[in-house]
CSV table of N, CA and C in Angstrom, one decimal:
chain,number,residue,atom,x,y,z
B,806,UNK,N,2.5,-19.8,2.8
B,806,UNK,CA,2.4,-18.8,1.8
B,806,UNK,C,3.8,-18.2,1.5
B,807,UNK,N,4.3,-18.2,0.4
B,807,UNK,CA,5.6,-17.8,-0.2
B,807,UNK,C,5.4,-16.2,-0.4
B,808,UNK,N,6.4,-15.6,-0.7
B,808,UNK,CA,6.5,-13.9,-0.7
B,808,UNK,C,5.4,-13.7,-2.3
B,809,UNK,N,5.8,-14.6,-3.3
B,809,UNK,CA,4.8,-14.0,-4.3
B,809,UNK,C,3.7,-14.0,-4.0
B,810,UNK,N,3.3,-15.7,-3.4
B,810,UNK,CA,2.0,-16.0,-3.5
B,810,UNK,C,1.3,-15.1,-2.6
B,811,UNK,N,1.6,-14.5,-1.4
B,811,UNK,CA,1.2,-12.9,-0.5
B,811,UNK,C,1.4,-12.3,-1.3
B,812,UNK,N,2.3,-11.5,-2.1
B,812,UNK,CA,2.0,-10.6,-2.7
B,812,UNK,C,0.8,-10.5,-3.7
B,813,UNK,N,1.0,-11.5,-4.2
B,813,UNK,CA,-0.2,-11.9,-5.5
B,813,UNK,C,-2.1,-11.9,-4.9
B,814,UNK,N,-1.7,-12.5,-3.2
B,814,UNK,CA,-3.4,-12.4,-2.6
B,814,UNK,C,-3.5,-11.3,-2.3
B,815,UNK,N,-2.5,-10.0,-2.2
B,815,UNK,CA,-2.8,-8.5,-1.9
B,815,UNK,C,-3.3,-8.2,-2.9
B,816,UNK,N,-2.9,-8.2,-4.3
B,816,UNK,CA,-2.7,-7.3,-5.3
B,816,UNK,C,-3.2,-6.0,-4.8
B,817,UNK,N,-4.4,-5.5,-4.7
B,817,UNK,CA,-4.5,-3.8,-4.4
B,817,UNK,C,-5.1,-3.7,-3.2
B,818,UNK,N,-4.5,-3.3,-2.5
B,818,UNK,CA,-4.3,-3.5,-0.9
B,818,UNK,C,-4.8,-2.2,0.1
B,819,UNK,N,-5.8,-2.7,1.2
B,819,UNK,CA,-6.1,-0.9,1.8
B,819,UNK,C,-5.4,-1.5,3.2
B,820,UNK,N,-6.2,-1.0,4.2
B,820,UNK,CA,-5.9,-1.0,5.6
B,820,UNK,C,-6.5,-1.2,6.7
B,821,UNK,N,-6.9,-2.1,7.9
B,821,UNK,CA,-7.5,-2.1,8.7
B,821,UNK,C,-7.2,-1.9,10.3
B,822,UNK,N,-7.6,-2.1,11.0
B,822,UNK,CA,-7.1,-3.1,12.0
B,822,UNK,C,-7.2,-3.9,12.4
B,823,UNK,N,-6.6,-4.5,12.4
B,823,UNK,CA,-6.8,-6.6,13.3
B,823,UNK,C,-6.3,-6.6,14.5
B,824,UNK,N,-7.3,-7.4,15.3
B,824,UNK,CA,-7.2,-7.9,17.0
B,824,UNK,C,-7.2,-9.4,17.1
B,825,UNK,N,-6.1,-9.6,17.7
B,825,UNK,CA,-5.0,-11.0,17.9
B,825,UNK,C,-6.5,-11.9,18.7
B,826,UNK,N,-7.1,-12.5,18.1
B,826,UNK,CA,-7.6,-13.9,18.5
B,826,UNK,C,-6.9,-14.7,19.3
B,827,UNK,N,-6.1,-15.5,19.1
B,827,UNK,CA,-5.3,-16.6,19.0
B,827,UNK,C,-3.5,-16.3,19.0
B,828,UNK,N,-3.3,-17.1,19.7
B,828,UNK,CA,-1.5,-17.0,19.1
B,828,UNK,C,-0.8,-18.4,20.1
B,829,UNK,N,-0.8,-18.9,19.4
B,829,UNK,CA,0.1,-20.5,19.5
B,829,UNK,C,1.5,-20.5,19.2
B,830,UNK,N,2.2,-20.9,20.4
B,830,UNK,CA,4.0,-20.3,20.4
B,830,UNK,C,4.2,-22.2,20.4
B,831,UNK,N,4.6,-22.7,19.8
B,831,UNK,CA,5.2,-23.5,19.8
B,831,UNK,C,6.5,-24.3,18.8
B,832,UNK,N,7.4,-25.2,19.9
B,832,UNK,CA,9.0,-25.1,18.8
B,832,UNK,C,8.5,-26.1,18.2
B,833,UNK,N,9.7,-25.7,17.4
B,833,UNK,CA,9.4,-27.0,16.1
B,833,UNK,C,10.0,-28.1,16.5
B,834,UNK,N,9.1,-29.8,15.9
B,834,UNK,CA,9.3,-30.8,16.6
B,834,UNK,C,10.0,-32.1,15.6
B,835,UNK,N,9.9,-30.9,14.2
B,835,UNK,CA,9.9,-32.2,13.1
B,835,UNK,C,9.7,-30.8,11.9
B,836,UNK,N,9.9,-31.2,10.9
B,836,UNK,CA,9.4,-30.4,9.1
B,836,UNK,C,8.6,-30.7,9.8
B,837,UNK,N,8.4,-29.4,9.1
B,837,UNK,CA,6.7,-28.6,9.0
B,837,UNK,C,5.6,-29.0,9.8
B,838,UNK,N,6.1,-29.3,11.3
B,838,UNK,CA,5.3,-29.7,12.4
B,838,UNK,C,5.6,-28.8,13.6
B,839,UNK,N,4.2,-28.6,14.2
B,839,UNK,CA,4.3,-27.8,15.7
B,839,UNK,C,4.8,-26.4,14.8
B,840,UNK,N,5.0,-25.4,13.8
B,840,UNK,CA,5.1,-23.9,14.0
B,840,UNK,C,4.5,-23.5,14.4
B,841,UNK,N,4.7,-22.2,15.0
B,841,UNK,CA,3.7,-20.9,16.1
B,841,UNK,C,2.7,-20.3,15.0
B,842,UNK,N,2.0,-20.4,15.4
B,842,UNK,CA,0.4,-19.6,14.6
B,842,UNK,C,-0.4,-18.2,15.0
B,843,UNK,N,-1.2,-17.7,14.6
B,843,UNK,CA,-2.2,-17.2,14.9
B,843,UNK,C,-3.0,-16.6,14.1
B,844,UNK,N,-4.2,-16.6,14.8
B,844,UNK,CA,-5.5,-16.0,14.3
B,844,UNK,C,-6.3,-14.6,14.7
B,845,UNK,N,-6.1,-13.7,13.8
B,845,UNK,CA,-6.7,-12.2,13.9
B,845,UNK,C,-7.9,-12.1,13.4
B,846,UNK,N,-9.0,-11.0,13.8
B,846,UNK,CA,-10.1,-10.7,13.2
B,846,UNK,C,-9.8,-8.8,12.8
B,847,UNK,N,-10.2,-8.7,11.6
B,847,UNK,CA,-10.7,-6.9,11.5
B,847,UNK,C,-12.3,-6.9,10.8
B,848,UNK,N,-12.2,-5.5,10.7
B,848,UNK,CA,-13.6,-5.1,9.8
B,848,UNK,C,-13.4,-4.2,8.9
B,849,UNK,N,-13.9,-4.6,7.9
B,849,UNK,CA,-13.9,-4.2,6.4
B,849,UNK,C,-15.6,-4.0,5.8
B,850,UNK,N,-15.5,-2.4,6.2
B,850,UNK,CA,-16.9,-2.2,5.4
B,850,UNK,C,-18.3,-3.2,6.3
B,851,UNK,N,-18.0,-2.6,7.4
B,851,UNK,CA,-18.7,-3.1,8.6
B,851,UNK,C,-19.1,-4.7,8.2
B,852,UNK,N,-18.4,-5.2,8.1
B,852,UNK,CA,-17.9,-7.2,7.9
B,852,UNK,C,-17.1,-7.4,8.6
B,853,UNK,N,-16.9,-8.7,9.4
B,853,UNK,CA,-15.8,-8.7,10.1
B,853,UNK,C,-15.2,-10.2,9.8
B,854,UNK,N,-13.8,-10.0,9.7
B,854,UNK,CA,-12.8,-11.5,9.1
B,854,UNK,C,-12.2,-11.8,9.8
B,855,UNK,N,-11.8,-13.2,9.9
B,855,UNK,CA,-11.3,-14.0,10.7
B,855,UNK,C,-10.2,-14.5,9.7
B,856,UNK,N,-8.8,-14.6,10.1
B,856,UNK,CA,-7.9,-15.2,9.0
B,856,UNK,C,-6.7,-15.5,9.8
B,857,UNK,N,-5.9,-16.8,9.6
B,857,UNK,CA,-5.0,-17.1,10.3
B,857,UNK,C,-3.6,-17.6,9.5
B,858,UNK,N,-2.7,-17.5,10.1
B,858,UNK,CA,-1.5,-18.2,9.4
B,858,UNK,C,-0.1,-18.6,10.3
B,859,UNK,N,0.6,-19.5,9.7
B,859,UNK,CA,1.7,-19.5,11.0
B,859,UNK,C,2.9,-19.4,10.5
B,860,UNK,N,4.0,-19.2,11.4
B,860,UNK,CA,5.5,-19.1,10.8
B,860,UNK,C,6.1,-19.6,9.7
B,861,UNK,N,5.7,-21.0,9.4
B,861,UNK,CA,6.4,-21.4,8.2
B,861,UNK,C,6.3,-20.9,7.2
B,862,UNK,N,4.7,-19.8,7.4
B,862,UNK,CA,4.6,-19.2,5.6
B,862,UNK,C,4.8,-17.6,5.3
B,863,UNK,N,4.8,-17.0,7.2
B,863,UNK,CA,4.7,-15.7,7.2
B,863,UNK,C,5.3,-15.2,8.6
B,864,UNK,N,5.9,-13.9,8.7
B,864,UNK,CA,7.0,-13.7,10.3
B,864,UNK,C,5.6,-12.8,10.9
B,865,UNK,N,5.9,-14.2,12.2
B,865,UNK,CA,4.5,-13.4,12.9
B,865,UNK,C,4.9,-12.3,13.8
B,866,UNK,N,4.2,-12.1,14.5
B,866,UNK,CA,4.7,-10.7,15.5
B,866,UNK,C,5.5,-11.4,17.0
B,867,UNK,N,6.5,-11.3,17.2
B,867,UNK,CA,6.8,-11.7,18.5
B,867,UNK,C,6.0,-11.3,19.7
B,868,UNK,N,5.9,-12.7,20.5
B,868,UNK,CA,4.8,-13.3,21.3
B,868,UNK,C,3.9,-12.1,21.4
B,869,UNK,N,2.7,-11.9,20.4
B,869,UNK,CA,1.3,-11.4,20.6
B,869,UNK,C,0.8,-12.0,21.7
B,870,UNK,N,-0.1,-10.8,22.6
B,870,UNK,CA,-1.0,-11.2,23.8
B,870,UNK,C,-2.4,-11.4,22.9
B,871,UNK,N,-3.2,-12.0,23.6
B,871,UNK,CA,-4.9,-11.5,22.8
B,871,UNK,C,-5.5,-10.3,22.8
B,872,UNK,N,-6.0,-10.1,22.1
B,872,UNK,CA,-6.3,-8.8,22.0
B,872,UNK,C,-5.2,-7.4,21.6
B,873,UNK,N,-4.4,-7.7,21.6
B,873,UNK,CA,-3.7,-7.0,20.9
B,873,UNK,C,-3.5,-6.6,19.3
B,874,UNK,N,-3.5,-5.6,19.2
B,874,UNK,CA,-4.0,-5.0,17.4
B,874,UNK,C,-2.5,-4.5,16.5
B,875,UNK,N,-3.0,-5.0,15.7
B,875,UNK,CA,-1.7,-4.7,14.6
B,875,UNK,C,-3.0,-3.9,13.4
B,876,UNK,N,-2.1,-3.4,12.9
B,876,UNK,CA,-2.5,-2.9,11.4
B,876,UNK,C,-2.7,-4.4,10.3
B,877,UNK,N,-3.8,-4.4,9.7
B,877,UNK,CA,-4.0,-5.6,8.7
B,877,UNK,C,-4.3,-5.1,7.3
B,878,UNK,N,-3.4,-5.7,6.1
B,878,UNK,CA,-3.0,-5.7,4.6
B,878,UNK,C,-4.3,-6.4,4.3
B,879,UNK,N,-5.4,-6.1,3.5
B,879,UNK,CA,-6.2,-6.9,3.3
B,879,UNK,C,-6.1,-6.6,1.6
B,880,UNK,N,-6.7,-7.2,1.0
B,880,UNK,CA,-7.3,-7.4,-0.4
B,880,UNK,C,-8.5,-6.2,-1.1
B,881,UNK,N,-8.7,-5.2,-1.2
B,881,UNK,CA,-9.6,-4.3,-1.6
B,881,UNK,C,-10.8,-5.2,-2.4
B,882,UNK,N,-10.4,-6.1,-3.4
B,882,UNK,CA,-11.7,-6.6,-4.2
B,882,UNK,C,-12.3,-8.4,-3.4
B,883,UNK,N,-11.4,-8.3,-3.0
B,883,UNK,CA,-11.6,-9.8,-1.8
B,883,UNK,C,-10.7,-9.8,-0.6
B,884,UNK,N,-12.2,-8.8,0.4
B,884,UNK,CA,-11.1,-8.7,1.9
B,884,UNK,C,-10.5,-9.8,2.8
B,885,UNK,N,-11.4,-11.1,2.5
B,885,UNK,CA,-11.2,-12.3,3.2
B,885,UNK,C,-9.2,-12.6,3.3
B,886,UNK,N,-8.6,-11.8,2.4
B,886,UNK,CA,-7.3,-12.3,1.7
B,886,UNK,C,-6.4,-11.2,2.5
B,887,UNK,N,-5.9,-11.4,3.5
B,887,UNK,CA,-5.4,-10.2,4.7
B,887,UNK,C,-3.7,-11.1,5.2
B,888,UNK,N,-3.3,-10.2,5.6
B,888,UNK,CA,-2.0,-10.1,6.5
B,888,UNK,C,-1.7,-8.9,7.6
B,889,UNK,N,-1.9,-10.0,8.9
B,889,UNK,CA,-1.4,-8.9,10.1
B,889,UNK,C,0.1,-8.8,9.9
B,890,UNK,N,0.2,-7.4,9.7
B,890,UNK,CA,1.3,-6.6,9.7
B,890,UNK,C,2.6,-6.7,11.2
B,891,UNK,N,2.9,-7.0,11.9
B,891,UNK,CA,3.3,-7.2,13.0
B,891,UNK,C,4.3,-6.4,13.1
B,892,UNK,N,4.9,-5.7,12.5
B,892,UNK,CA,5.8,-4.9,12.7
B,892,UNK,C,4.9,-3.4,13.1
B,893,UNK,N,4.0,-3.4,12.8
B,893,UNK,CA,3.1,-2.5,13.2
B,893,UNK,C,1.8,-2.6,14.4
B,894,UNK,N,2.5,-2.7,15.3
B,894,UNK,CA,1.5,-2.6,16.3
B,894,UNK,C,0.6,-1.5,16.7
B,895,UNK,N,-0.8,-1.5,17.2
B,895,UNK,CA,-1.4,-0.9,17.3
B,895,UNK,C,-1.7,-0.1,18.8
B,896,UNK,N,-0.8,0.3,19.4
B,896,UNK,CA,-1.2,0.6,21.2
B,896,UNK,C,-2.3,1.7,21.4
B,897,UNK,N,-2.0,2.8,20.8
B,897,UNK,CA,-3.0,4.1,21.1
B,897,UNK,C,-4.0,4.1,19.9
B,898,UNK,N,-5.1,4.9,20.2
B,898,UNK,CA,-6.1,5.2,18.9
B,898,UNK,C,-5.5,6.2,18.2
B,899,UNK,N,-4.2,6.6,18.4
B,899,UNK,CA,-3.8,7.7,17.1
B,899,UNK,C,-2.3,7.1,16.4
B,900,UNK,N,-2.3,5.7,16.7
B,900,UNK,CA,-1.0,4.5,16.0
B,900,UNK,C,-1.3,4.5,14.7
B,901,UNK,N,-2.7,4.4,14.6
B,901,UNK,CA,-2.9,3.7,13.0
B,901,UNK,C,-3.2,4.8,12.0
B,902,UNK,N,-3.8,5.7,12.2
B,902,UNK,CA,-3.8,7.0,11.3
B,902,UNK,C,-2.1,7.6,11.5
B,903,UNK,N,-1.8,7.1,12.6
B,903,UNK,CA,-0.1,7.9,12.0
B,903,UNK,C,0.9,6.9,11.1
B,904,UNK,N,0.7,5.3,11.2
B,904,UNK,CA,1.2,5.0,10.3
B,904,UNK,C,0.5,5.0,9.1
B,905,UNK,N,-0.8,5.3,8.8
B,905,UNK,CA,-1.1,5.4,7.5
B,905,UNK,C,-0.1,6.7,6.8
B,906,UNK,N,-0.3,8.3,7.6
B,906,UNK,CA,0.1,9.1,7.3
B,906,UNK,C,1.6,9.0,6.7
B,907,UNK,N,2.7,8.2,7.8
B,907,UNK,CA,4.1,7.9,7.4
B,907,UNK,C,4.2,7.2,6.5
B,908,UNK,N,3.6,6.0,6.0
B,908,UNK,CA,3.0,5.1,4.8
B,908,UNK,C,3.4,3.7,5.9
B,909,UNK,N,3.2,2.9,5.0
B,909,UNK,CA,3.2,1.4,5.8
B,909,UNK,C,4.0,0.7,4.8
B,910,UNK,N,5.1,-0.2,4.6
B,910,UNK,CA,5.5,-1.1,3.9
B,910,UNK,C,5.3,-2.0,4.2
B,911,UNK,N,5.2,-3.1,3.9
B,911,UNK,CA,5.2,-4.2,3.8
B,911,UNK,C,6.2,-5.1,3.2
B,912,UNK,N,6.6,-5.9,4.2
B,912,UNK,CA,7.4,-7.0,4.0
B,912,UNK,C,7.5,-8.1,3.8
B,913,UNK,N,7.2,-8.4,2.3
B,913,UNK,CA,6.5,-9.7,2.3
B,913,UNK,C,8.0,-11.0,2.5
C-alpha cells in the first residue's frame, strides 16, 4: 500500500483500538520477499476486524509483542479498511482518550 492508496482507503477516518495478533520480524532475503508483517484485531460498533500488512507497504511498530495495543485508523463508511498506528501505543486505559484529546496524526 502506497501513501495515496492509505490515504484514499481512510478517506473519513475515526478511531479504535487494535491488539497485536501476530508480528513476523523477518530480514529481507530477495525483492519483495521475507518483509516483517503483522496482524491486529479492533472493534468497531461492537464488530470485531482482523487486518494485516507488512513493511514493504506500511512502517510497522518496532518489534510489537502480542497483545500489545496501538491506536487503529479505520474507514468510518467501511471499517474493514484500518491502519495500526504504531507510533501510538496504547500502555494505560487513559493512553487513548489522551491521544484523542492531543489529536492523532497520521503518517502515511
Amino acid at each position: 500500500m502506497n501513501k495515496r492508496k492509505a490515504e484514499n482507503s481512510l478517506d473519513q477516518y475515526d478511531f479504535s483500538v487494535g491488539n497485536v495478533e501476530a508480528y513476523f520480524n523477518r530480514g529481507t532475503i530477495g525483492y519483495n520477499v521475507g518483509r516483517s508483517s503483522i496482524t491486529y484485531s479492533y472493534t468497531v460498533n461492537d464488530i470485531r476486524y482482523t487486518n494485516n500488512y507488512d513493511m514493504l507497504f506500511y512502517k510497522l511498530p518496532s518489534s510489537p509483542n502480542v497483545n500489545d495495543k496501538f491506536v487503529v485508523a479505520y474507514n468510518k463508511k467501511d471499517p474493514q479498511k484500518s491502519l495500526l498506528l504504531g507510533d501510538y501505543p496504547i500502555k494505560t486505559d487513559e493512553d487513548f482518550n489522551n491521544f484523542i484529546k492531543e489529536g492523532i496524526k497520521i503518517n502515511f
